[in-house]
PDB file of C-alpha atoms and ligand atoms in Angstrom:
ATOM      1  CA  UNK A  25     191.773 171.570  54.187  1.00 75.00           C
ATOM      2  CA  UNK A  26     188.211 170.549  54.545  1.00 83.00           C
ATOM      3  CA  UNK A  27     187.777 172.155  57.991  1.00 95.00           C
ATOM      4  CA  UNK A  28     189.870 175.401  57.216  1.00 98.00           C
ATOM      5  CA  UNK A  29     187.848 178.776  56.988  1.00 98.00           C
ATOM      6  CA  UNK A  30     190.132 180.446  54.522  1.00 98.00           C
ATOM      7  CA  UNK A  31     190.180 177.134  52.304  1.00 98.00           C
ATOM      8  CA  UNK A  32     186.456 177.459  52.281  1.00 98.00           C
ATOM      9  CA  UNK A  33     186.800 181.020  51.318  1.00 98.00           C
ATOM     10  CA  UNK A  34     189.011 180.369  48.574  1.00 98.00           C
ATOM     11  CA  UNK A  35     186.549 177.536  47.524  1.00 97.00           C
ATOM     12  CA  UNK A  36     183.706 179.895  47.449  1.00 97.00           C
ATOM     13  CA  UNK A  37     181.655 178.205  50.129  1.00 97.00           C
ATOM     14  CA  UNK A  38     181.935 180.968  52.624  1.00 98.00           C
ATOM     15  CA  UNK A  39     181.509 184.573  50.911  1.00 98.00           C
ATOM     16  CA  UNK A  40     184.316 186.986  51.041  1.00 98.00           C
ATOM     17  CA  UNK A  41     184.728 190.462  49.991  1.00 98.00           C
ATOM     18  CA  UNK A  42     187.298 189.704  47.443  1.00 98.00           C
ATOM     19  CA  UNK A  43     189.925 192.005  46.059  1.00 98.00           C
ATOM     20  CA  UNK A  44     192.237 189.906  44.003  1.00 98.00           C
ATOM     21  CA  UNK A  45     192.926 186.210  42.897  1.00 98.00           C
ATOM     22  CA  UNK A  46     195.459 184.294  40.516  1.00 98.00           C
ATOM     23  CA  UNK A  47     196.559 180.655  40.628  1.00 98.00           C
ATOM     24  CA  UNK A  48     198.650 181.098  43.744  1.00 98.00           C
ATOM     25  CA  UNK A  49     197.043 183.497  45.894  1.00 98.00           C
ATOM     26  CA  UNK A  50     193.730 185.170  47.212  1.00 98.00           C
ATOM     27  CA  UNK A  51     193.106 188.488  48.757  1.00 98.00           C
ATOM     28  CA  UNK A  52     190.169 189.910  50.647  1.00 98.00           C
ATOM     29  CA  UNK A  53     189.051 192.336  52.936  1.00 98.00           C
ATOM     30  CA  UNK A  54     189.135 191.658  56.667  1.00 98.00           C
ATOM     31  CA  UNK A  55     185.762 191.185  58.129  1.00 98.00           C
ATOM     32  CA  UNK A  56     186.916 192.980  61.314  1.00 98.00           C
ATOM     33  CA  UNK A  57     188.925 195.757  60.021  1.00 98.00           C
ATOM     34  CA  UNK A  58     191.542 197.272  62.436  1.00 97.00           C
ATOM     35  CA  UNK A  59     192.348 200.365  60.230  1.00 98.00           C
ATOM     36  CA  UNK A  60     190.568 202.205  57.417  1.00 98.00           C
ATOM     37  CA  UNK A  61     192.224 199.542  54.827  1.00 98.00           C
ATOM     38  CA  UNK A  62     192.535 196.272  56.317  1.00 98.00           C
ATOM     39  CA  UNK A  63     192.718 193.127  53.766  1.00 98.00           C
ATOM     40  CA  UNK A  64     194.501 189.632  54.061  1.00 99.00           C
ATOM     41  CA  UNK A  65     196.540 187.955  51.290  1.00 99.00           C
ATOM     42  CA  UNK A  66     196.606 183.914  51.577  1.00 99.00           C
ATOM     43  CA  UNK A  67     197.913 181.360  49.499  1.00 98.00           C
ATOM     44  CA  UNK A  68     195.669 178.898  47.683  1.00 98.00           C
ATOM     45  CA  UNK A  69     197.715 176.050  49.025  1.00 98.00           C
ATOM     46  CA  UNK A  70     196.814 175.121  52.720  1.00 98.00           C
ATOM     47  CA  UNK A  71     199.557 175.879  54.887  1.00 98.00           C
ATOM     48  CA  UNK A  72     198.786 176.055  58.491  1.00 98.00           C
ATOM     49  CA  UNK A  73     201.510 178.414  60.124  1.00 98.00           C
ATOM     50  CA  UNK A  74     204.788 180.235  59.177  1.00 98.00           C
ATOM     51  CA  UNK A  75     206.614 177.301  60.675  1.00 98.00           C
ATOM     52  CA  UNK A  76     205.296 174.987  58.037  1.00 98.00           C
ATOM     53  CA  UNK A  77     206.055 177.329  55.165  1.00 98.00           C
ATOM     54  CA  UNK A  78     209.159 176.205  52.917  1.00 98.00           C
ATOM     55  CA  UNK A  79     208.219 177.844  49.500  1.00 98.00           C
ATOM     56  CA  UNK A  80     210.042 180.975  49.366  1.00 98.00           C
ATOM     57  CA  UNK A  81     208.434 182.225  45.904  1.00 98.00           C
ATOM     58  CA  UNK A  82     205.054 181.666  47.448  1.00 98.00           C
ATOM     59  CA  UNK A  83     205.879 183.477  50.559  1.00 98.00           C
ATOM     60  CA  UNK A  84     207.427 186.365  48.399  1.00 98.00           C
ATOM     61  CA  UNK A  85     204.351 186.575  45.985  1.00 98.00           C
ATOM     62  CA  UNK A  86     202.059 187.132  49.431  1.00 98.00           C
ATOM     63  CA  UNK A  87     204.215 190.538  49.882  1.00 98.00           C
ATOM     64  CA  UNK A  88     204.330 191.447  46.196  1.00 98.00           C
ATOM     65  CA  UNK A  89     200.440 190.929  46.119  1.00 98.00           C
ATOM     66  CA  UNK A  90     199.949 193.108  49.150  1.00 98.00           C
ATOM     67  CA  UNK A  91     201.953 195.802  47.568  1.00 98.00           C
ATOM     68  CA  UNK A  92     200.182 195.746  44.250  1.00 98.00           C
ATOM     69  CA  UNK A  93     197.043 196.070  46.014  1.00 98.00           C
ATOM     70  CA  UNK A  94     198.342 199.034  48.079  1.00 98.00           C
ATOM     71  CA  UNK A  95     199.194 200.757  44.664  1.00 98.00           C
ATOM     72  CA  UNK A  96     195.938 199.731  43.257  1.00 98.00           C
ATOM     73  CA  UNK A  97     193.840 200.981  46.094  1.00 97.00           C
ATOM     74  CA  UNK A  98     195.966 204.212  46.142  1.00 98.00           C
ATOM     75  CA  UNK A  99     197.514 204.114  49.622  1.00 98.00           C
ATOM     76  CA  UNK A 100     201.027 202.733  48.826  1.00 98.00           C
ATOM     77  CA  UNK A 101     202.656 205.987  48.788  1.00 98.00           C
ATOM     78  CA  UNK A 102     201.235 207.245  52.203  1.00 98.00           C
ATOM     79  CA  UNK A 103     202.403 203.845  53.706  1.00 98.00           C
ATOM     80  CA  UNK A 104     200.751 200.427  55.083  1.00 98.00           C
ATOM     81  CA  UNK A 105     202.069 197.733  57.426  1.00 98.00           C
ATOM     82  CA  UNK A 106     202.079 194.014  56.552  1.00 98.00           C
ATOM     83  CA  UNK A 107     202.357 191.309  59.305  1.00 98.00           C
ATOM     84  CA  UNK A 108     201.817 187.722  59.710  1.00 98.00           C
ATOM     85  CA  UNK A 109     200.871 186.188  63.081  1.00 98.00           C
ATOM     86  CA  UNK A 110     202.246 182.998  64.070  1.00 98.00           C
ATOM     87  CA  UNK A 111     200.892 180.557  66.605  1.00 98.00           C
ATOM     88  CA  UNK A 112     199.472 181.732  70.122  1.00 98.00           C
ATOM     89  CA  UNK A 113     201.904 184.363  70.871  1.00 97.00           C
ATOM     90  CA  UNK A 114     202.018 185.981  67.858  1.00 97.00           C
ATOM     91  CA  UNK A 115     198.121 186.215  68.097  1.00 97.00           C
ATOM     92  CA  UNK A 116     197.342 183.943  65.309  1.00 98.00           C
ATOM     93  CA  UNK A 117     193.368 182.680  65.386  1.00 98.00           C
ATOM     94  CA  UNK A 118     193.078 181.359  61.873  1.00 98.00           C
ATOM     95  CA  UNK A 119     195.546 178.545  61.041  1.00 98.00           C
ATOM     96  CA  UNK A 120     195.926 179.186  57.308  1.00 98.00           C
ATOM     97  CA  UNK A 121     198.696 181.548  56.787  1.00 98.00           C
ATOM     98  CA  UNK A 122     197.621 185.141  55.678  1.00 98.00           C
ATOM     99  CA  UNK A 123     199.480 188.367  55.585  1.00 98.00           C
ATOM    100  CA  UNK A 124     197.580 191.189  57.032  1.00 98.00           C
ATOM    101  CA  UNK A 125     198.060 194.695  55.098  1.00 98.00           C
ATOM    102  CA  UNK A 126     196.888 197.678  57.386  1.00 98.00           C
ATOM    103  CA  UNK A 127     196.663 201.275  56.087  1.00 98.00           C
ATOM    104  CA  UNK A 128     194.806 204.520  56.324  1.00 98.00           C
ATOM    105  CA  UNK A 129     195.934 205.807  59.354  1.00 97.00           C
ATOM    106  CA  UNK A 130     199.052 206.125  61.475  1.00 97.00           C
ATOM    107  CA  UNK A 131     199.601 202.858  62.937  1.00 97.00           C
ATOM    108  CA  UNK A 132     201.512 202.750  66.201  1.00 96.00           C
ATOM    109  CA  UNK A 133     204.826 200.894  66.961  1.00 96.00           C
ATOM    110  CA  UNK A 134     205.548 198.884  68.663  1.00 92.00           C
ATOM    111  CA  UNK A 135     202.053 196.983  68.099  1.00 88.00           C
ATOM    112  CA  UNK A 136     201.807 195.793  71.631  1.00 78.00           C
TER     113      UNK A 136
HETATM  114  P1  AMP B  30     195.037 186.152  62.882  1.00 62.97           P
HETATM  115  O1  AMP B  30     194.424 186.818  64.090  1.00 62.97           O
HETATM  116  O2  AMP B  30     196.432 186.693  62.374  1.00 62.97           O
HETATM  117  O3  AMP B  30     194.830 184.744  62.641  1.00 62.97           O
HETATM  118  O4  AMP B  30     193.926 187.019  61.768  1.00 62.97           O
HETATM  119  C1  AMP B  30     192.675 186.310  61.368  1.00 62.97           C
HETATM  120  C2  AMP B  30     191.930 187.245  60.753  1.00 62.97           C
HETATM  121  O5  AMP B  30     190.804 186.712  59.968  1.00 62.97           O
HETATM  122  C3  AMP B  30     191.411 188.436  61.659  1.00 62.97           C
HETATM  123  O6  AMP B  30     191.803 189.692  61.416  1.00 62.97           O
HETATM  124  C4  AMP B  30     189.895 188.251  61.355  1.00 62.97           C
HETATM  125  O7  AMP B  30     189.068 189.556  61.515  1.00 62.97           O
HETATM  126  C5  AMP B  30     189.949 187.663  60.037  1.00 62.97           C
HETATM  127  N1  AMP B  30     188.781 186.969  59.647  1.00 62.97           N
HETATM  128  C6  AMP B  30     188.109 186.070  60.324  1.00 62.97           C
HETATM  129  N2  AMP B  30     187.051 185.387  59.689  1.00 62.97           N
HETATM  130  C7  AMP B  30     186.977 186.182  58.424  1.00 62.97           C
HETATM  131  C8  AMP B  30     185.894 186.033  57.408  1.00 62.97           C
HETATM  132  N3  AMP B  30     185.057 185.281  57.288  1.00 62.97           N
HETATM  133  N4  AMP B  30     186.413 187.057  56.393  1.00 62.97           N
HETATM  134  C9  AMP B  30     187.262 187.826  56.293  1.00 62.97           C
HETATM  135  N5  AMP B  30     188.211 188.042  57.439  1.00 62.97           N
HETATM  136  C10 AMP B  30     187.950 186.996  58.496  1.00 62.97           C
HETATM  137 ZN1   ZN B  31     193.368 176.306  54.592  1.00 62.97          ZN
END
């Protein structure tokens, strides 16, 4: 989608701190980290919100990519949180679905 920030990041039109990329997904460090480790995993296909998503394999791949990166970066055993915000009440700001992965400190629950 031409006017989407994350589509532009995938296309390389906007720089990002990339961690991982394959034919389906792209992962990069969040520009405003909320924890010592905070990265985003996004599908290359533009999907605005979880409400529009219907590809179970692709959604599963977002989670498996997060766990792979957590293992590669060495914090999988200590633990981490993955979360996807949806629409206004969920706190979604960028309308291209993304899985947040946060780690490196004790995360609070409930998140507020
Ligand atoms: P959400 O509120 O769930 O839509 O999260 C959007 C996330 O995208 C926020 O955590 C932002 O800090 C992050 N973000 C926004 N712009 C960029 C960017 N150019 N590079 C990396 N992360 C970004
Ligand atoms: Zn997009």
